[in-house]
Amino acid sequence: MPATIDDVARLAGVSTATVSRALRGLPNVAPATRDRVARAANLLDYVPDPAASALAAGRTNVIGVVVPTIGRWSHARILEVVSDIATTAGLDVLPVMLASPAARDFFLTSHPFRRRVDGLVVAEVPLDVTDVARLAEGRPVATIGLELDDVDTVLADEQAGVAAATRHLLDLGHTDITFIGDTDSTATLVGPRRRREGFESVLAAAGHPTSGDRVVETQPTATGGAAAMTLLLEQPRPPTAVITASDEMALGAMEVARARGLSIPGDLSVVGLDDQPIAQYVGLTTVARDVTRMATVAADWVVAAVAAMETPGEGVAAVPARHRMVRTSLVVRRSTGPPAMVVDDRDGDSRGDLD
Amino acid sequence: MPATIDDVARLAGVSTATVSRALRGLPNVAPATRDRVARAANLLDYVPDPAASALAAGRTNVIGVVVPTIGRWSHARILEVVSDIATTAGLDVLPVMLASPAARDFFLTSHPFRRRVDGLVVAEVPLDVTDVARLAEGRPVATIGLELDDVDTVLADEQAGVAAATRHLLDLGHTDITFIGDTDSTATLVGPRRRREGFESVLAAAGHPTSGDRVVETQPTATGGAAAMTLLLEQPRPPTAVITASDEMALGAMEVARARGLSIPGDLSVVGLDDQPIAQYVGLTTVARDVTRMATVAADWVVAAVAAMETPGEGVAAVPARHRMVRTSLVVRRSTGPPAMVVDDRDGDSRGDLD
DNA sequence: CTGAAAGCGCTTACAG
DNA sequence: CTGAAAGCGCTTACAG
């Protein structure tokens, strides 16, 4: 049986209250006493029982992290960063993966975090204010990728990033560009919509049509990207460039193109999103999001709020919500280049491309 | 304030003991009573406090998952699978990432899991029996990728997989093959050694020398693979094929080769390890490990042992440890092919290659 | 600066 | 089948 606080108190010759104070570094403990307690605890290999602490203090020292899955690099990275920061602050992490809408619904109605966490980070899961409030139940919460007025949020400026990518392709001479976006857009999960807007605004400004047939939507996975590219290549006039909503999609699209005998970037330019480590090693041009920074900001907020909290659950101070926008940047590698020469006007198709 | 068991008891007109039994589906509760309790709990949105349960029952309903990082796909996948299985069994997961030796040492001496988890899964972290015992402190534990006599272990047959890859390259006509392994091999973390043995045994059987200069060791990341490939390409006589210890390494190696103007597989064949989803989309020939199966087996063992446990910490029944070997398979894609024709004997180099 | 004591919200023999 | 009561191992006013 592991040692308890009583064992330490007995060995140090003090009360359990003093042991508790001494070990947690609380004020009003004589240096000599603190020392004696520390030595006793050390001798006994004493580790406080987190359950007992949680029950007595009303705080769990755990923060919840909600992500869609960890199959996508950015989600795994968010979990990793939050976990690092939490650990440094002496907190544990409770990861929750909500891949399916069913999982989401069940999760929302089961009060999963009640009495389980002191605060939480919610990343890229399509939830509205009501959902987030239901999860948080008054505890500090920060979201990543969600736009919610009354909640702390961290967003990447993906609109600007995709706009830069679109300009890059136009500058290279492309006129047939398709955006392969992801489907999970909701009012609050703004990334998908913002990316699309970045794409369409640049095309419009350049005098290109921005009709729906320049946008395809699918899952943000390699499989999704491959499926979308397959569709596009069946069109009479496939695009010479695609911008995708994730590096994974970009890789899927590239593979399908290659399998069809197209060369990249000769026959098809491809742009990803995230700049995960692998992107560099496959030469992928991509819109870099600083996922590490986003996760760091969100985690720091939550950790600070939890630390500042007297008793969790009694509500967070009603300060105005913070909204942080993290810059994106276009990283040009070898998956984009000028389109192949167009030798003729093709079959009289007269869509209003730039000339 | 959330409802407590007392609120439910009052509303249902029974004692808290009965509420506790009814809600946990224990026997010896009258159906009508069970119903009444369920309705009361539902009405009050009652969720038991896990800390109070843990303290009273002596079990936490949490299982720990130790992985090196989640930057590598296989590690993230293991965490995801264990998490899924735990959730289904009504358990939470406590993830711990031990990237550095320093983190490992600190972690080992701080009794991190004491009173925190009911069981644990340890994956691919170089720990010996003593370390694992110190973490488990008598609780059920299963390891992935570690060979420990008295502990449940799941291993992939990577020796056979790499051997198959080596044979594949020999069959294609390669004679200069280098193995790019990872460095973290220890007596217990057997993957690195087994892979190397798979490589060397096939070369030896084919009458090739297996001297050290056919093996390079580095980090199992894209960066590591790139660094190793850079070194190899500086040699007077670079290999025509490399086998790596992870898909990430393979991608790094491929990129360096391409940057040097080499074509793949024309000038260089590359084999990875894992078959993560992206491998398919970059056309990587790779030794597939069924990571999902490995994680499932380990998680099932631990979850079952935890469920069977009366009071955690009172020691696991001394049954013989289970050792499961999961098959690997070679997936041939377009990163491997016959070597380019050798037009001359080069500069009199007389290493004993097959002719 | 320190201690005695109540209490956090459950579970579990024990008795009936 | 059910309840009263002890107890899990801490923290925290409160009193000194």
XYZ file of C-alpha atoms (C1' of nucleotides) in Angstrom:
742
model
C 0.000 0.000 0.000
C 1.325 3.401 -0.935
C 1.930 5.921 1.811
C -0.834 8.362 2.707
C -0.717 11.835 4.123
C -1.190 10.352 7.591
C 2.006 8.353 7.256
C 3.904 11.463 6.305
C 2.350 13.478 9.120
C 3.270 10.837 11.669
C 6.841 10.533 10.424
C 7.338 14.282 10.334
C 5.622 14.774 13.652
C 3.089 17.285 12.385
C -0.599 17.326 11.477
C -1.909 16.349 8.071
C -2.972 19.943 7.558
C 0.633 21.013 7.833
C 1.788 18.291 5.484
C -0.789 19.422 2.961
C 0.320 23.041 3.204
C 4.021 22.289 3.225
C 3.938 20.019 0.211
C 1.892 22.403 -1.862
C 4.183 25.312 -1.119
C 1.509 27.300 0.678
C 2.616 30.233 2.832
C 2.645 30.155 6.610
C 4.804 27.105 7.076
C 8.052 27.425 9.028
C 11.065 26.630 6.867
C 12.246 23.960 9.261
C 8.822 22.325 9.240
C 8.648 22.453 5.484
C 11.979 20.703 5.335
C 11.038 17.984 7.747
C 7.826 17.293 5.846
C 9.626 17.202 2.521
C 12.122 14.690 3.850
C 9.427 12.500 5.325
C 7.426 12.550 2.104
C 10.500 11.720 0.145
C 11.447 8.889 2.437
C 8.016 7.353 2.105
C 7.768 7.930 -1.643
C 4.600 9.810 -0.917
C 2.410 10.888 -3.809
C -0.903 12.572 -2.970
C -3.978 10.769 -4.212
C -5.411 12.929 -7.000
C -8.919 11.660 -6.365
C -8.800 12.639 -2.716
C -7.350 16.037 -3.604
C -9.965 16.590 -6.231
C -12.787 15.652 -3.918
C -11.569 17.805 -1.067
C -10.442 20.808 -3.059
C -13.150 20.767 -5.683
C -10.676 20.929 -8.503
C -9.459 18.054 -10.624
C -6.179 19.389 -12.005
C -7.143 18.001 -15.362
C -7.874 19.821 -18.554
C -9.959 18.317 -21.308
C -8.902 18.425 -24.940
C -11.535 17.871 -27.586
C -10.391 17.159 -31.134
C -12.126 15.461 -34.062
C -9.580 12.634 -34.318
C -5.875 12.345 -34.112
C -5.548 10.859 -37.572
C -4.967 14.280 -38.999
C -1.591 15.738 -38.202
C -2.814 19.077 -36.950
C -5.133 17.460 -34.425
C -2.437 15.185 -33.076
C -0.146 18.156 -32.813
C -2.703 20.197 -30.897
C -3.139 17.376 -28.421
C 0.603 17.070 -28.044
C 1.177 20.762 -27.425
C -1.677 21.133 -24.959
C -0.456 18.042 -23.201
C 3.062 19.438 -22.885
C 1.870 22.724 -21.469
C -0.548 21.070 -19.083
C 2.135 18.713 -17.818
C 4.472 21.599 -17.171
C 1.755 23.254 -15.133
C 1.181 20.090 -13.129
C -2.086 19.241 -14.834
C -3.192 16.033 -16.493
C -4.937 15.920 -19.812
C -8.160 14.143 -20.733
C -8.288 13.680 -24.497
C -11.612 13.212 -26.245
C -11.916 12.362 -29.907
C -15.204 13.147 -31.572
C -14.903 11.711 -35.027
C -18.536 11.175 -35.900
C -21.626 13.327 -35.463
C -23.051 10.466 -33.420
C -20.103 10.568 -31.058
C -20.574 14.311 -30.848
C -24.243 14.095 -29.969
C -23.759 11.415 -27.382
C -20.903 13.286 -25.878
C -22.819 16.517 -25.623
C -25.748 15.004 -23.792
C -23.760 12.991 -21.290
C -22.092 15.816 -19.400
C -18.765 14.164 -20.031
C -16.621 16.791 -18.410
C -18.721 17.432 -15.366
C -16.540 17.171 -12.268
C -13.852 15.741 -14.504
C -11.848 18.739 -15.691
C -11.043 22.257 -14.515
C -10.967 23.706 -17.992
C -10.888 22.671 -21.597
C -9.562 23.262 -25.075
C -11.889 22.546 -27.964
C -10.282 22.328 -31.378
C -11.927 22.215 -34.776
C -15.026 20.338 -33.748
C -18.193 21.871 -35.208
C -19.942 23.043 -32.059
C -21.983 26.157 -31.449
C -22.021 28.421 -28.408
C -24.667 26.336 -26.710
C -22.680 23.144 -27.197
C -19.499 24.691 -25.885
C -21.306 26.154 -22.903
C -22.796 22.770 -22.162
C -19.349 21.197 -22.206
C -17.689 23.924 -20.202
C -20.443 24.290 -17.593
C -18.887 27.508 -16.404
C -15.264 26.451 -16.528
C -12.549 28.168 -18.555
C -12.577 27.117 -22.171
C -10.582 28.124 -25.215
C -11.376 27.063 -28.739
C -9.205 26.625 -31.800
C -10.692 27.121 -35.223
C -14.106 28.118 -33.932
C -15.559 31.582 -34.109
C -17.635 32.167 -31.001
C -18.281 35.651 -29.727
C -18.298 35.022 -26.023
C -15.588 32.383 -25.898
C -11.820 32.723 -26.145
C -10.867 31.718 -29.653
C -7.709 31.206 -31.668
C -7.986 31.238 -35.416
C -5.492 31.066 -38.235
C -5.856 33.594 -40.982
C -6.618 30.932 -43.522
C -8.506 33.294 -45.761
C -5.340 35.305 -46.321
C -3.307 32.140 -46.729
C -5.534 30.658 -49.373
C -5.776 34.040 -51.067
C -1.984 34.124 -51.275
C -1.984 30.636 -52.712
C -4.544 31.635 -55.304
C -2.518 34.674 -56.287
C 0.580 32.511 -56.522
C -1.177 30.244 -59.007
C -2.557 33.152 -61.021
C 0.908 34.672 -61.154
C 2.234 31.417 -62.515
C -0.274 31.719 -65.321
C -3.005 29.341 -64.233
C -6.535 30.175 -65.246
C -8.294 26.939 -64.381
C -7.957 26.578 -60.641
C -10.213 24.488 -58.469
C -10.547 24.682 -54.728
C -10.971 21.341 -52.978
C -12.494 22.278 -49.655
C -13.754 20.279 -46.729
C -17.356 19.685 -45.936
C -17.588 20.198 -42.254
C -18.273 23.897 -42.413
C -20.759 25.254 -39.927
C -21.591 28.725 -38.729
C -18.942 28.458 -36.025
C -16.293 26.257 -37.607
C -15.235 29.002 -39.938
C -12.080 27.591 -41.509
C -13.791 25.897 -44.429
C -15.790 28.997 -45.302
C -12.891 31.400 -44.855
C -10.618 29.364 -47.042
C -13.203 29.293 -49.751
C -13.720 33.026 -49.449
C -9.988 33.610 -49.755
C -10.015 31.638 -52.944
C -13.088 33.239 -54.447
C -12.222 36.809 -53.559
C -8.900 36.638 -55.376
C -10.457 35.015 -58.414
C -13.179 37.651 -58.481
C -10.695 40.470 -58.128
C -8.772 39.032 -61.033
C -11.919 39.023 -63.114
C -12.441 35.290 -63.054
C -15.805 33.691 -62.616
C -16.235 32.091 -59.240
C -19.086 29.796 -59.977
C -19.576 26.628 -57.952
C -17.823 24.424 -60.458
C -14.540 25.849 -59.289
C -15.137 24.428 -55.848
C -15.461 20.804 -54.791
C -16.065 19.701 -51.222
C -15.020 16.457 -49.573
C -13.450 14.981 -46.445
C -10.169 16.590 -45.337
C -8.277 13.319 -45.735
C -6.025 11.820 -48.381
C -8.934 9.663 -49.468
C -11.151 12.703 -49.780
C -8.552 14.544 -51.816
C -8.137 11.540 -54.070
C -11.879 11.227 -54.632
C -12.213 14.909 -55.485
C -9.297 14.772 -57.893
C -10.763 11.717 -59.597
C -13.951 13.645 -60.218
C -12.095 16.666 -61.513
C -10.053 14.634 -63.955
C -13.221 13.214 -65.442
C -14.391 16.672 -66.411
C -14.024 17.727 -70.040
C -11.704 20.467 -68.965
C -9.854 19.604 -65.752
C -8.150 22.338 -63.770
C -4.421 22.929 -64.165
C -4.124 23.692 -60.465
C -5.880 22.777 -57.244
C -5.804 24.265 -53.788
C -6.828 21.901 -51.025
C -7.967 22.302 -47.437
C -5.282 20.058 -45.921
C -1.887 18.580 -46.721
C -3.477 15.153 -46.520
C -5.970 16.088 -49.251
C -3.162 17.472 -51.369
C -1.255 14.203 -51.190
C -4.346 12.263 -52.170
C -4.949 14.566 -55.116
C -1.329 14.326 -56.246
C -1.366 10.566 -56.201
C -4.489 10.334 -58.351
C -3.021 12.772 -60.831
C 0.210 10.808 -61.028
C -1.651 7.563 -61.468
C -3.373 9.169 -64.468
C 0.028 9.916 -65.915
C 0.005 13.619 -65.123
C 3.221 15.198 -63.984
C 3.380 17.604 -61.068
C 3.672 20.525 -61.452
C 3.886 20.215 -65.242
C 0.332 19.077 -65.766
C -1.104 19.912 -62.390
C -0.090 22.251 -59.601
C -1.179 21.332 -56.082
C -1.317 23.397 -52.909
C -1.902 21.949 -49.429
C -2.685 23.436 -46.057
C -0.915 23.116 -42.685
C 2.699 22.541 -43.631
C 2.987 19.441 -41.552
C 6.550 18.093 -41.359
C 5.987 15.650 -44.182
C 5.019 18.437 -46.594
C 8.621 19.504 -46.768
C 9.685 16.015 -47.638
C 7.281 15.557 -50.465
C 7.976 19.015 -51.862
C 4.449 20.228 -51.278
C 3.604 23.892 -51.750
C 1.291 24.682 -48.871
C -0.397 27.309 -46.742
C 1.449 27.031 -43.440
C -0.580 27.310 -40.271
C 1.347 27.703 -37.066
C -0.522 24.943 -35.286
C 1.987 24.894 -32.463
C 1.386 28.546 -31.750
C -2.377 28.213 -31.934
C -2.349 25.340 -29.480
C 0.093 27.145 -27.232
C -2.039 30.254 -27.016
C -5.191 28.284 -26.261
C -3.482 26.079 -23.700
C -1.824 29.031 -21.979
C -5.148 30.796 -21.632
C -6.841 27.806 -20.125
C -3.964 26.919 -17.832
C -3.757 30.515 -16.578
C -7.497 30.701 -16.018
C -7.476 27.413 -14.153
C -4.599 28.567 -11.990
C -6.402 31.814 -11.198
C -9.587 30.028 -10.302
C -10.611 29.840 -6.652
C -13.078 27.032 -6.864
C -13.808 25.600 -10.264
C -17.373 25.572 -11.332
C -18.232 28.782 -9.603
C -18.082 30.556 -12.883
C -15.411 32.386 -14.768
C -14.975 36.109 -14.365
C -17.013 37.844 -17.022
C -14.126 39.419 -18.885
C -14.559 40.015 -22.585
C -13.595 36.995 -24.656
C -10.215 37.084 -26.338
C -9.912 36.459 -30.055
C -6.479 35.788 -31.469
C -5.704 35.534 -35.143
C -2.525 33.692 -36.069
C -0.875 34.556 -39.341
C -0.521 32.007 -42.130
C 2.110 32.008 -44.843
C 2.502 30.439 -48.224
C 5.416 28.027 -48.517
C 6.288 27.470 -52.144
C 7.901 24.148 -53.002
C 7.949 22.043 -56.115
C 4.309 20.969 -56.383
C 3.410 24.244 -58.057
C 4.707 25.711 -61.289
C 3.554 27.291 -64.521
C 0.852 25.418 -66.407
C 1.827 23.516 -69.532
C 1.458 25.534 -72.732
C -2.058 25.473 -74.076
C -1.625 24.746 -77.763
C -5.123 25.478 -78.961
C -8.388 26.890 -77.795
C -9.834 23.413 -77.284
C -13.396 22.698 -78.322
C -14.786 26.195 -78.433
C -15.400 26.271 -74.720
C -15.904 29.918 -73.976
C -15.764 30.271 -70.233
C -14.565 33.691 -69.336
C -11.005 32.919 -68.354
C -8.394 35.606 -68.403
C -6.480 35.661 -71.596
C -24.077 23.181 -8.435
C -24.478 19.816 -10.105
C -26.680 17.228 -8.459
C -25.126 14.752 -6.041
C -26.101 11.255 -5.132
C -27.980 12.651 -2.141
C -30.224 14.681 -4.402
C -31.043 11.611 -6.410
C -31.658 9.523 -3.308
C -34.022 12.120 -1.900
C -35.957 12.476 -5.118
C -36.255 8.729 -5.604
C -37.090 8.155 -1.961
C -34.300 5.659 -1.355
C -30.900 5.609 0.316
C -27.713 6.651 -1.432
C -26.529 3.058 -1.217
C -29.454 2.006 -3.357
C -28.852 4.789 -5.843
C -25.256 3.690 -6.129
C -26.224 0.080 -6.743
C -29.073 0.861 -9.104
C -27.110 3.207 -11.286
C -24.188 0.838 -11.625
C -26.400 -2.065 -12.577
C -25.486 -4.117 -9.530
C -27.688 -7.070 -8.644
C -30.134 -7.080 -5.771
C -32.114 -4.030 -6.732
C -35.861 -4.371 -7.333
C -36.767 -3.491 -10.929
C -39.244 -0.878 -9.784
C -36.630 0.729 -7.564
C -34.080 0.680 -10.319
C -36.552 2.450 -12.547
C -37.383 5.109 -10.046
C -33.720 5.819 -9.423
C -32.967 5.995 -13.120
C -35.745 8.498 -13.650
C -34.653 10.646 -10.749
C -31.046 10.632 -11.930
C -32.153 11.542 -15.388
C -34.366 14.331 -14.178
C -31.527 15.846 -12.191
C -28.923 15.349 -14.912
C -26.952 13.427 -12.345
C -23.398 12.390 -13.196
C -21.391 10.657 -10.460
C -18.257 12.457 -9.390
C -15.352 10.343 -10.654
C -13.081 11.576 -7.888
C -15.514 10.511 -5.184
C -16.020 7.150 -6.876
C -12.321 6.640 -7.217
C -11.663 7.502 -3.620
C -14.403 5.299 -2.259
C -13.961 2.351 -4.581
C -10.198 2.410 -4.847
C -10.268 2.358 -8.619
C -9.870 5.278 -10.961
C -11.465 3.987 -14.164
C -8.579 5.450 -16.080
C -5.945 3.697 -18.079
C -2.579 5.258 -18.823
C -1.053 5.247 -22.280
C 2.664 5.848 -22.593
C 4.079 6.659 -26.027
C 7.274 8.411 -27.094
C 5.461 11.270 -28.852
C 2.488 11.593 -31.084
C 4.456 13.170 -33.890
C 4.970 9.805 -35.449
C 1.888 8.370 -37.058
C 2.061 4.977 -35.398
C 2.190 6.509 -31.940
C -0.772 8.772 -32.576
C -2.670 5.809 -33.935
C -1.922 3.702 -30.879
C -3.215 6.451 -28.627
C -6.331 6.786 -30.729
C -7.127 3.075 -30.734
C -6.531 2.619 -27.013
C -8.632 5.671 -26.369
C -11.514 4.296 -28.439
C -11.474 0.966 -26.678
C -11.190 2.535 -23.254
C -14.085 4.884 -23.940
C -16.264 2.006 -25.037
C -15.464 0.264 -21.767
C -16.357 3.377 -19.781
C -12.772 4.239 -18.957
C -10.895 7.476 -19.425
C -7.416 7.665 -20.842
C -4.363 9.423 -19.429
C -1.848 9.991 -22.198
C 1.808 10.469 -21.396
C 4.394 11.405 -23.987
C 7.987 10.645 -23.167
C 9.989 12.162 -25.953
C 13.331 12.679 -24.284
C 15.443 10.484 -22.011
C 15.196 13.278 -19.456
C 11.405 13.152 -19.537
C 11.652 9.408 -19.175
C 13.896 9.559 -16.147
C 11.856 12.181 -14.406
C 8.699 10.316 -15.126
C 10.029 7.052 -13.791
C 11.085 8.493 -10.471
C 7.932 10.455 -9.784
C 5.436 7.603 -9.489
C 3.309 9.298 -12.052
C 0.634 6.658 -12.273
C 0.276 5.935 -8.604
C -3.394 6.135 -7.634
C -4.013 7.635 -11.042
C -4.756 4.686 -13.316
C -6.087 1.149 -13.011
C -3.892 -0.223 -15.765
C -1.635 0.903 -18.560
C -0.406 0.410 -22.078
C 3.233 1.185 -22.772
C 4.203 1.517 -26.410
C 7.644 1.697 -27.963
C 9.340 3.522 -25.133
C 12.702 2.006 -24.250
C 12.040 0.736 -20.752
C 13.245 -2.414 -19.055
C 11.345 -4.758 -16.759
C 12.247 -2.745 -13.703
C 11.006 0.469 -15.272
C 7.743 -1.066 -16.352
C 7.223 -2.632 -12.937
C 7.851 0.722 -11.333
C 5.214 2.324 -13.528
C 2.685 -0.444 -13.134
C 3.116 -0.891 -9.368
C 1.194 -4.124 -9.543
C -1.510 -3.034 -11.949
C -2.273 -4.670 -15.284
C 0.076 -3.538 -18.019
C 0.516 -4.435 -21.657
C 3.398 -3.303 -23.818
C 3.689 -2.767 -27.539
C 7.040 -3.177 -29.223
C 8.843 -4.226 -26.059
C 10.097 -7.699 -25.353
C 9.695 -8.378 -21.656
C 9.415 -11.907 -20.360
C 7.024 -11.378 -17.500
C 4.839 -8.714 -19.071
C 2.124 -9.015 -21.708
C 3.647 -7.928 -24.979
C 2.531 -7.330 -28.537
C 5.167 -7.254 -31.223
C 5.080 -6.981 -34.980
C 7.163 -9.438 -36.914
C 9.353 -6.718 -38.314
C 12.276 -9.043 -38.862
C 10.222 -11.018 -41.377
C 8.891 -7.815 -42.927
C 12.294 -6.294 -43.470
C 13.598 -9.635 -44.698
C 10.833 -9.681 -47.299
C 11.714 -6.151 -48.316
C 15.363 -7.114 -48.677
C 14.470 -10.110 -50.813
C 12.226 -7.901 -52.915
C 15.140 -5.589 -53.637
C 17.533 -8.472 -54.367
C 14.981 -9.951 -56.737
C 14.786 -6.641 -58.541
C 18.542 -6.909 -59.091
C 19.889 -4.583 -56.452
C 23.255 -5.408 -54.990
C 24.022 -2.214 -53.097
C 21.365 -1.956 -50.453
C 21.662 0.070 -47.288
C 19.512 -0.221 -44.203
C 18.689 3.063 -42.509
C 17.743 2.021 -39.000
C 16.790 3.924 -35.904
C 19.026 4.458 -32.960
C 16.817 3.861 -30.003
C 17.466 0.145 -29.779
C 17.767 -1.277 -26.301
C 17.672 -4.787 -24.926
C 13.889 -4.546 -24.564
C 12.864 -2.289 -27.427
C 13.602 -4.961 -29.961
C 12.180 -3.486 -33.170
C 15.363 -1.728 -34.257
C 17.494 -4.816 -33.715
C 15.028 -7.212 -35.306
C 14.667 -5.101 -38.382
C 18.396 -4.979 -38.806
C 18.633 -8.726 -38.328
C 15.982 -9.269 -40.969
C 18.037 -7.223 -43.355
C 21.380 -8.815 -42.568
C 20.162 -12.395 -42.535
C 18.801 -12.153 -46.061
C 21.928 -10.469 -47.345
C 24.082 -13.133 -45.710
C 21.969 -15.941 -47.096
C 22.347 -14.434 -50.545
C 26.099 -14.404 -50.132
C 26.406 -10.664 -49.630
C 28.684 -9.127 -47.085
C 26.837 -7.609 -44.199
C 29.487 -5.319 -42.873
C 28.531 -2.205 -40.946
C 28.777 0.083 -43.920
C 25.522 -1.336 -45.162
C 23.765 0.009 -42.101
C 23.284 3.606 -40.983
C 21.444 4.609 -37.845
C 19.552 7.819 -37.165
C 16.305 9.216 -35.726
C 13.101 7.627 -37.027
C 11.873 10.914 -38.460
C 11.834 12.504 -41.900
C 14.751 14.661 -40.808
C 16.687 11.610 -39.704
C 16.017 9.848 -42.991
C 17.118 12.920 -44.902
C 20.346 13.212 -42.930
C 21.182 9.553 -43.464
C 20.483 9.771 -47.177
C 22.668 12.852 -47.469
C 25.553 10.911 -45.948
C 24.987 7.950 -48.213
C 24.954 10.065 -51.348
C 28.341 11.483 -50.417
C 29.886 8.048 -50.513
C 31.965 7.083 -53.545
C 29.510 4.341 -54.282
C 26.018 5.141 -52.983
C 23.471 2.360 -52.616
C 20.881 1.808 -55.327
C 18.279 0.980 -52.707
C 17.545 1.792 -49.076
C 15.274 0.214 -46.517
C 14.239 2.489 -43.686
C 12.813 1.985 -40.222
C 9.756 4.210 -40.713
C 7.668 5.744 -43.461
C 8.724 9.149 -42.203
C 12.396 8.267 -42.713
C 11.615 6.961 -46.166
C 10.007 10.252 -47.175
C 13.002 12.176 -45.901
C 15.362 9.953 -47.834
C 13.311 10.256 -51.007
C 13.272 14.014 -50.860
C 17.039 14.265 -50.489
C 17.533 11.912 -53.409
C 15.169 13.900 -55.584
C 16.851 17.145 -54.654
C 20.110 15.608 -55.898
C 18.421 14.915 -59.195
C 17.984 11.200 -58.655
C 14.806 9.607 -59.896
C 12.840 7.133 -57.823
C 12.905 4.244 -58.380
C 15.162 4.658 -61.415
C 18.225 5.761 -59.496
C 17.152 4.835 -56.006
C 14.611 2.419 -54.590
C 13.173 3.247 -51.176
C 11.256 1.097 -48.700
C 9.465 2.444 -45.626
C 7.902 0.862 -42.571
C 4.373 1.108 -41.123
C 2.206 1.748 -44.159
C 0.601 4.799 -42.658
C -2.266 6.172 -44.780
C -0.035 8.681 -46.515
C 2.282 5.939 -47.801
C -0.353 4.916 -50.286
C -0.634 8.439 -51.537
C 3.013 8.949 -52.159
C 3.427 5.522 -53.757
C 5.761 4.267 -51.077
C 6.748 0.605 -50.990
C 6.672 -0.259 -47.319
C 6.631 -2.954 -44.672
C 3.089 -2.758 -43.331
C 2.597 -3.150 -39.606
C -0.941 -3.615 -38.396
C -0.694 -0.913 -35.769
C -4.431 -0.909 -35.217
C -4.384 -4.591 -34.389
C -1.403 -4.280 -32.089
C -3.043 -1.480 -30.153
C -6.348 -3.315 -30.054
C -4.810 -6.447 -28.608
C -2.925 -4.535 -25.938
C -5.911 -2.382 -25.013
C -8.246 -5.358 -24.846
C -5.908 -7.157 -22.492
C -5.630 -4.227 -20.166
C -9.312 -3.374 -20.235
C -10.238 -6.979 -19.501
C -7.737 -7.221 -16.678
C -8.991 -3.982 -15.167
C -12.588 -5.166 -15.392
C -11.672 -8.451 -13.706
C -9.828 -6.718 -10.925
C -11.394 -6.595 -7.474
C -9.418 -3.797 -5.988
C -6.677 -2.284 -8.108
C -3.270 -2.247 -6.623
C -3.701 -5.514 -4.830
C -1.666 -7.221 -7.455
C -2.465 -8.978 -10.664
C -3.006 -12.716 -10.709
C 0.304 -14.403 -11.494
C -0.703 -15.895 -14.815
C 2.016 -16.415 -17.393
C 2.574 -13.343 -19.520
C 1.066 -13.364 -23.003
C 3.216 -12.638 -26.010
C 1.509 -11.906 -29.285
C 3.280 -11.541 -32.601
C 1.445 -9.639 -35.305
C 2.302 -10.398 -38.884
C 3.801 -7.781 -41.186
C 3.548 -7.691 -44.955
C 5.412 -6.027 -47.752
C 3.333 -3.589 -49.786
C 4.985 -2.931 -53.113
C 4.268 0.424 -54.721
C 6.192 2.619 -57.078
C 9.146 3.674 -54.912
C 10.966 0.427 -55.711
C 12.056 -0.946 -59.059
C 15.038 -2.445 -60.820
C 18.302 -0.548 -60.476
C 19.537 1.464 -63.426
C 21.920 -0.490 -65.689
C 25.489 -0.404 -64.461
C 27.548 0.431 -67.519
C 30.977 -0.283 -66.199
C 32.807 -1.747 -63.257
C 33.510 1.707 -61.865
C 36.866 2.485 -60.370
C 38.104 -0.971 -59.516
C 36.107 -1.114 -56.322
C 36.133 -4.767 -55.442
C 33.534 -5.240 -52.767
C 32.057 -8.691 -52.976
C 28.724 -7.888 -54.559
C 26.822 -10.516 -56.412
C 27.368 -10.272 -60.087
C 2.955 29.107 12.254
C 0.105 24.914 13.546
C -3.665 21.506 14.659
C -8.434 19.466 15.383
C -12.268 18.602 12.902
C -15.579 18.845 9.373
C -16.540 17.686 4.900
C -15.869 16.686 -0.269
C -19.332 12.595 -2.770
C -19.112 8.445 -3.353
C -18.854 2.750 -2.181
C -19.170 -1.163 0.657
C -19.387 -4.398 4.244
C -22.827 -5.279 7.640
C -27.248 -5.943 9.499
C -31.810 -6.648 8.689
C -34.013 -6.184 -1.576
C -32.667 -2.026 1.325
C -30.514 1.336 4.659
C -27.333 3.299 8.317
C -22.810 4.180 8.886
C -18.005 3.981 8.296
C -14.410 5.225 5.510
C -11.627 6.327 1.156
C -7.388 10.441 1.535
C -7.227 14.635 1.044
C -8.211 20.293 1.896
C -9.805 24.139 4.362
C -11.975 27.306 7.321
C -11.514 28.138 12.151
C -9.321 28.699 16.448
C -5.308 29.377 18.811
